[in-house]
PDB file of C-alpha atoms in Angstrom:
ATOM      1  CA  MET N   1     -26.561  37.243-133.585  1.00  0.00           C
ATOM      2  CA  LYS N   2     -27.240  36.659-137.264  1.00  0.00           C
ATOM      3  CA  ARG N   3     -25.153  39.734-138.213  1.00  0.00           C
ATOM      4  CA  SER N   4     -22.250  38.555-136.093  1.00  0.00           C
ATOM      5  CA  PHE N   5     -22.339  35.155-137.761  1.00  0.00           C
ATOM      6  CA  VAL N   6     -22.431  36.671-141.270  1.00  0.00           C
ATOM      7  CA  LEU N   7     -19.595  39.067-140.369  1.00  0.00           C
ATOM      8  CA  LEU N   8     -17.508  36.236-138.922  1.00  0.00           C
ATOM      9  CA  MET N   9     -18.081  34.030-141.977  1.00  0.00           C
ATOM     10  CA  THR N  10     -17.236  36.910-144.340  1.00  0.00           C
ATOM     11  CA  LEU N  11     -14.031  37.560-142.436  1.00  0.00           C
ATOM     12  CA  PHE N  12     -13.165  33.837-142.485  1.00  0.00           C
ATOM     13  CA  ILE N  13     -13.733  33.613-146.254  1.00  0.00           C
ATOM     14  CA  ALA N  14     -11.689  36.770-146.892  1.00  0.00           C
ATOM     15  CA  VAL N  15      -8.742  35.469-144.847  1.00  0.00           C
ATOM     16  CA  THR N  16      -8.915  32.085-146.587  1.00  0.00           C
ATOM     17  CA  LEU N  17      -8.965  33.632-150.060  1.00  0.00           C
ATOM     18  CA  CYS N  18      -6.094  35.994-149.214  1.00  0.00           C
ATOM     19  CA  SER N  19      -3.933  33.132-147.951  1.00  0.00           C
ATOM     20  CA  LEU N  20      -4.590  31.145-151.132  1.00  0.00           C
ATOM     21  CA  SER N  21      -3.553  34.053-153.338  1.00  0.00           C
ATOM     22  CA  LEU N  22      -0.181  34.569-151.626  1.00  0.00           C
ATOM     23  CA  PRO N  23       2.774  33.523-153.773  1.00  0.00           C
ATOM     24  CA  GLN N  24       3.863  30.000-153.010  1.00  0.00           C
ATOM     25  CA  ASP N  25       7.522  29.032-152.826  1.00  0.00           C
ATOM     26  CA  PRO N  26       8.537  26.614-155.562  1.00  0.00           C
ATOM     27  CA  PRO N  27       9.177  23.114-154.248  1.00  0.00           C
ATOM     28  CA  LYS N  28      12.726  22.435-153.059  1.00  0.00           C
ATOM     29  CA  ALA N  29      14.884  20.370-155.388  1.00  0.00           C
ATOM     30  CA  LYS N  30      15.380  16.754-154.339  1.00  0.00           C
ATOM     31  CA  ASN N  31      18.317  14.376-154.763  1.00  0.00           C
ATOM     32  CA  LEU N  32      21.010  17.025-155.259  1.00  0.00           C
ATOM     33  CA  LYS N  33      24.382  15.292-155.008  1.00  0.00           C
ATOM     34  CA  VAL N  34      26.750  17.881-156.502  1.00  0.00           C
ATOM     35  CA  LEU N  35      24.832  21.161-156.528  1.00  0.00           C
ATOM     36  CA  PRO N  36      24.300  22.899-153.170  1.00  0.00           C
ATOM     37  CA  LYS N  37      21.257  21.659-151.248  1.00  0.00           C
ATOM     38  CA  ASP N  38      20.159  25.260-150.609  1.00  0.00           C
ATOM     39  CA  ILE N  39      20.319  26.340-154.272  1.00  0.00           C
ATOM     40  CA  SER N  40      17.439  28.609-155.226  1.00  0.00           C
ATOM     41  CA  HIS N  41      14.927  27.582-157.867  1.00  0.00           C
ATOM     42  CA  GLU N  42      16.177  30.410-160.117  1.00  0.00           C
ATOM     43  CA  GLU N  43      19.837  29.390-159.743  1.00  0.00           C
ATOM     44  CA  LEU N  44      18.988  25.751-160.451  1.00  0.00           C
ATOM     45  CA  ASP N  45      17.078  26.771-163.583  1.00  0.00           C
ATOM     46  CA  ASN N  46      20.091  28.800-164.753  1.00  0.00           C
ATOM     47  CA  VAL N  47      22.449  25.849-164.234  1.00  0.00           C
ATOM     48  CA  MET N  48      20.126  23.510-166.124  1.00  0.00           C
ATOM     49  CA  LYS N  49      19.736  26.010-168.988  1.00  0.00           C
ATOM     50  CA  ALA N  50      23.535  26.265-169.223  1.00  0.00           C
ATOM     51  CA  PHE N  51      23.793  22.453-169.480  1.00  0.00           C
ATOM     52  CA  LYS N  52      21.045  22.356-172.087  1.00  0.00           C
ATOM     53  CA  ASN N  53      22.666  25.070-174.207  1.00  0.00           C
ATOM     54  CA  SER N  54      26.215  23.751-173.816  1.00  0.00           C
ATOM     55  CA  LEU N  55      25.230  20.259-174.990  1.00  0.00           C
ATOM     56  CA  GLY N  56      22.471  21.212-177.415  1.00  0.00           C
ATOM     57  CA  VAL N  57      20.003  18.888-175.681  1.00  0.00           C
ATOM     58  CA  LYS N  58      16.629  19.023-173.968  1.00  0.00           C
ATOM     59  CA  CYS N  59      15.883  18.191-170.334  1.00  0.00           C
ATOM     60  CA  GLY N  60      14.971  14.570-171.173  1.00  0.00           C
ATOM     61  CA  PHE N  61      18.587  13.907-172.162  1.00  0.00           C
ATOM     62  CA  CYS N  62      19.528  13.620-168.457  1.00  0.00           C
ATOM     63  CA  HIS N  63      16.168  13.343-166.694  1.00  0.00           C
ATOM     64  CA  ALA N  64      14.023  10.201-166.744  1.00  0.00           C
ATOM     65  CA  PRO N  65      10.281  10.273-167.426  1.00  0.00           C
ATOM     66  CA  GLN N  66       7.861   9.893-164.523  1.00  0.00           C
ATOM     67  CA  LYS N  67       6.684   6.316-164.041  1.00  0.00           C
ATOM     68  CA  ASP N  68       2.995   7.247-163.782  1.00  0.00           C
ATOM     69  CA  ASN N  69       3.069   9.951-166.498  1.00  0.00           C
ATOM     70  CA  PRO N  70       5.811   9.464-169.125  1.00  0.00           C
ATOM     71  CA  GLN N  71       4.916  12.845-170.661  1.00  0.00           C
ATOM     72  CA  LYS N  72       6.483  14.558-167.609  1.00  0.00           C
ATOM     73  CA  LEU N  73      10.007  14.291-166.221  1.00  0.00           C
ATOM     74  CA  ASP N  74      10.996  12.994-162.797  1.00  0.00           C
ATOM     75  CA  PHE N  75      13.783  15.443-161.951  1.00  0.00           C
ATOM     76  CA  ALA N  76      14.758  13.608-158.739  1.00  0.00           C
ATOM     77  CA  SER N  77      15.112  10.200-160.392  1.00  0.00           C
ATOM     78  CA  ASP N  78      18.528   8.651-161.083  1.00  0.00           C
ATOM     79  CA  ASP N  79      17.147   6.253-163.737  1.00  0.00           C
ATOM     80  CA  ASN N  80      18.855   8.052-166.650  1.00  0.00           C
ATOM     81  CA  GLU N  81      22.590   7.265-166.819  1.00  0.00           C
ATOM     82  CA  HIS N  82      23.361  10.646-168.386  1.00  0.00           C
ATOM     83  CA  LYS N  83      22.530  12.269-165.048  1.00  0.00           C
ATOM     84  CA  ASP N  84      25.407  10.447-163.333  1.00  0.00           C
ATOM     85  CA  VAL N  85      27.729  11.348-166.205  1.00  0.00           C
ATOM     86  CA  ALA N  86      26.731  14.998-165.788  1.00  0.00           C
ATOM     87  CA  ARG N  87      27.489  14.805-162.058  1.00  0.00           C
ATOM     88  CA  ASP N  88      30.916  13.316-162.783  1.00  0.00           C
ATOM     89  CA  MET N  89      31.612  16.076-165.314  1.00  0.00           C
ATOM     90  CA  MET N  90      30.580  18.720-162.786  1.00  0.00           C
ATOM     91  CA  ARG N  91      33.000  17.284-160.230  1.00  0.00           C
ATOM     92  CA  MET N  92      35.760  17.118-162.855  1.00  0.00           C
ATOM     93  CA  THR N  93      35.336  20.717-164.041  1.00  0.00           C
ATOM     94  CA  ALA N  94      35.135  21.996-160.452  1.00  0.00           C
ATOM     95  CA  LYS N  95      38.394  20.205-159.648  1.00  0.00           C
ATOM     96  CA  ILE N  96      40.129  21.583-162.762  1.00  0.00           C
ATOM     97  CA  ASN N  97      38.881  25.105-162.091  1.00  0.00           C
ATOM     98  CA  LYS N  98      39.957  25.012-158.455  1.00  0.00           C
ATOM     99  CA  LYS N  99      43.422  23.636-159.242  1.00  0.00           C
ATOM    100  CA  TYR N 100      44.322  25.619-162.349  1.00  0.00           C
ATOM    101  CA  PHE N 101      42.117  28.691-162.354  1.00  0.00           C
ATOM    102  CA  LYS N 102      41.651  29.237-158.609  1.00  0.00           C
ATOM    103  CA  GLY N 103      37.898  29.447-159.124  1.00  0.00           C
ATOM    104  CA  ASN N 104      38.278  32.601-161.261  1.00  0.00           C
ATOM    105  CA  GLN N 105      35.028  32.847-163.255  1.00  0.00           C
ATOM    106  CA  PRO N 106      36.268  34.664-166.389  1.00  0.00           C
ATOM    107  CA  MET N 107      38.797  31.886-166.928  1.00  0.00           C
ATOM    108  CA  ALA N 108      37.137  28.571-166.212  1.00  0.00           C
ATOM    109  CA  VAL N 109      36.352  25.236-167.794  1.00  0.00           C
ATOM    110  CA  THR N 110      32.634  24.712-168.449  1.00  0.00           C
ATOM    111  CA  CYS N 111      30.545  22.128-170.293  1.00  0.00           C
ATOM    112  CA  TYR N 112      30.787  24.292-173.388  1.00  0.00           C
ATOM    113  CA  THR N 113      34.605  24.178-173.308  1.00  0.00           C
ATOM    114  CA  CYS N 114      34.512  20.608-174.631  1.00  0.00           C
ATOM    115  CA  HIS N 115      30.978  20.099-175.918  1.00  0.00           C
ATOM    116  CA  HIS N 116      30.507  23.241-178.047  1.00  0.00           C
ATOM    117  CA  GLY N 117      26.777  22.560-178.269  1.00  0.00           C
ATOM    118  CA  ASN N 118      27.117  18.820-179.004  1.00  0.00           C
ATOM    119  CA  GLU N 119      25.875  15.873-176.916  1.00  0.00           C
ATOM    120  CA  GLU N 120      29.340  14.311-177.064  1.00  0.00           C
ATOM    121  CA  PRO N 121      32.598  16.263-177.161  1.00  0.00           C
ATOM    122  CA  LYS N 122      34.559  15.825-180.359  1.00  0.00           C
ATOM    123  CA  SER N 123      37.949  14.182-179.906  1.00  0.00           C
ATOM    124  CA  LEU N 124      39.451  15.928-182.923  1.00  0.00           C
ATOM    125  CA  PRO N 125      38.744  19.361-184.348  1.00  0.00           C
ATOM    126  CA  GLU N 126      36.982  19.580-187.648  1.00  0.00           C
ATOM    127  CA  VAL N 127      39.461  20.310-190.394  1.00  0.00           C
ATOM    128  CA  ALA N 128      38.412  22.709-193.096  1.00  0.00           C
ATOM    129  CA  GLU N 129      38.626  21.379-196.615  1.00  0.00           C
ATOM    130  CA  ALA N 130      41.452  22.736-198.722  1.00  0.00           C
ATOM    131  CA  PRO N 131      40.277  25.320-201.224  1.00  0.00           C
ATOM    132  CA  LYS N 132      39.771  23.995-204.761  1.00  0.00           C
ATOM    133  CA  GLN N 133      42.135  25.361-207.330  1.00  0.00           C
TER     134      GLN N 133
END
């Protein structure tokens, strides 16, 4: 009887530990209004990295801090107005790409097309100074 109990407990502990060590799926993104609801964590990360690189910003530029821990970001929150601007820009570029480029990836408008690594797009190109004579 005692052996059976020890064997059963050992088996129970082994199963519990194995289930805890299985890879966990990352949490699903919340509050997606433009990106597909079924976007994978990896795809979402790639989109966010492209935004970050195209505008030369960090995540906090569009995402608001958590209310209970301002050191962390609340990715689902709409408290930062830049997030709505980004959504509008995504809709605009998708519309332009569909109308003029037929969704063809090599030729498409992206954030970088206008921003060139700056938070705000420049309205005029920088003019090089004339060489000194």
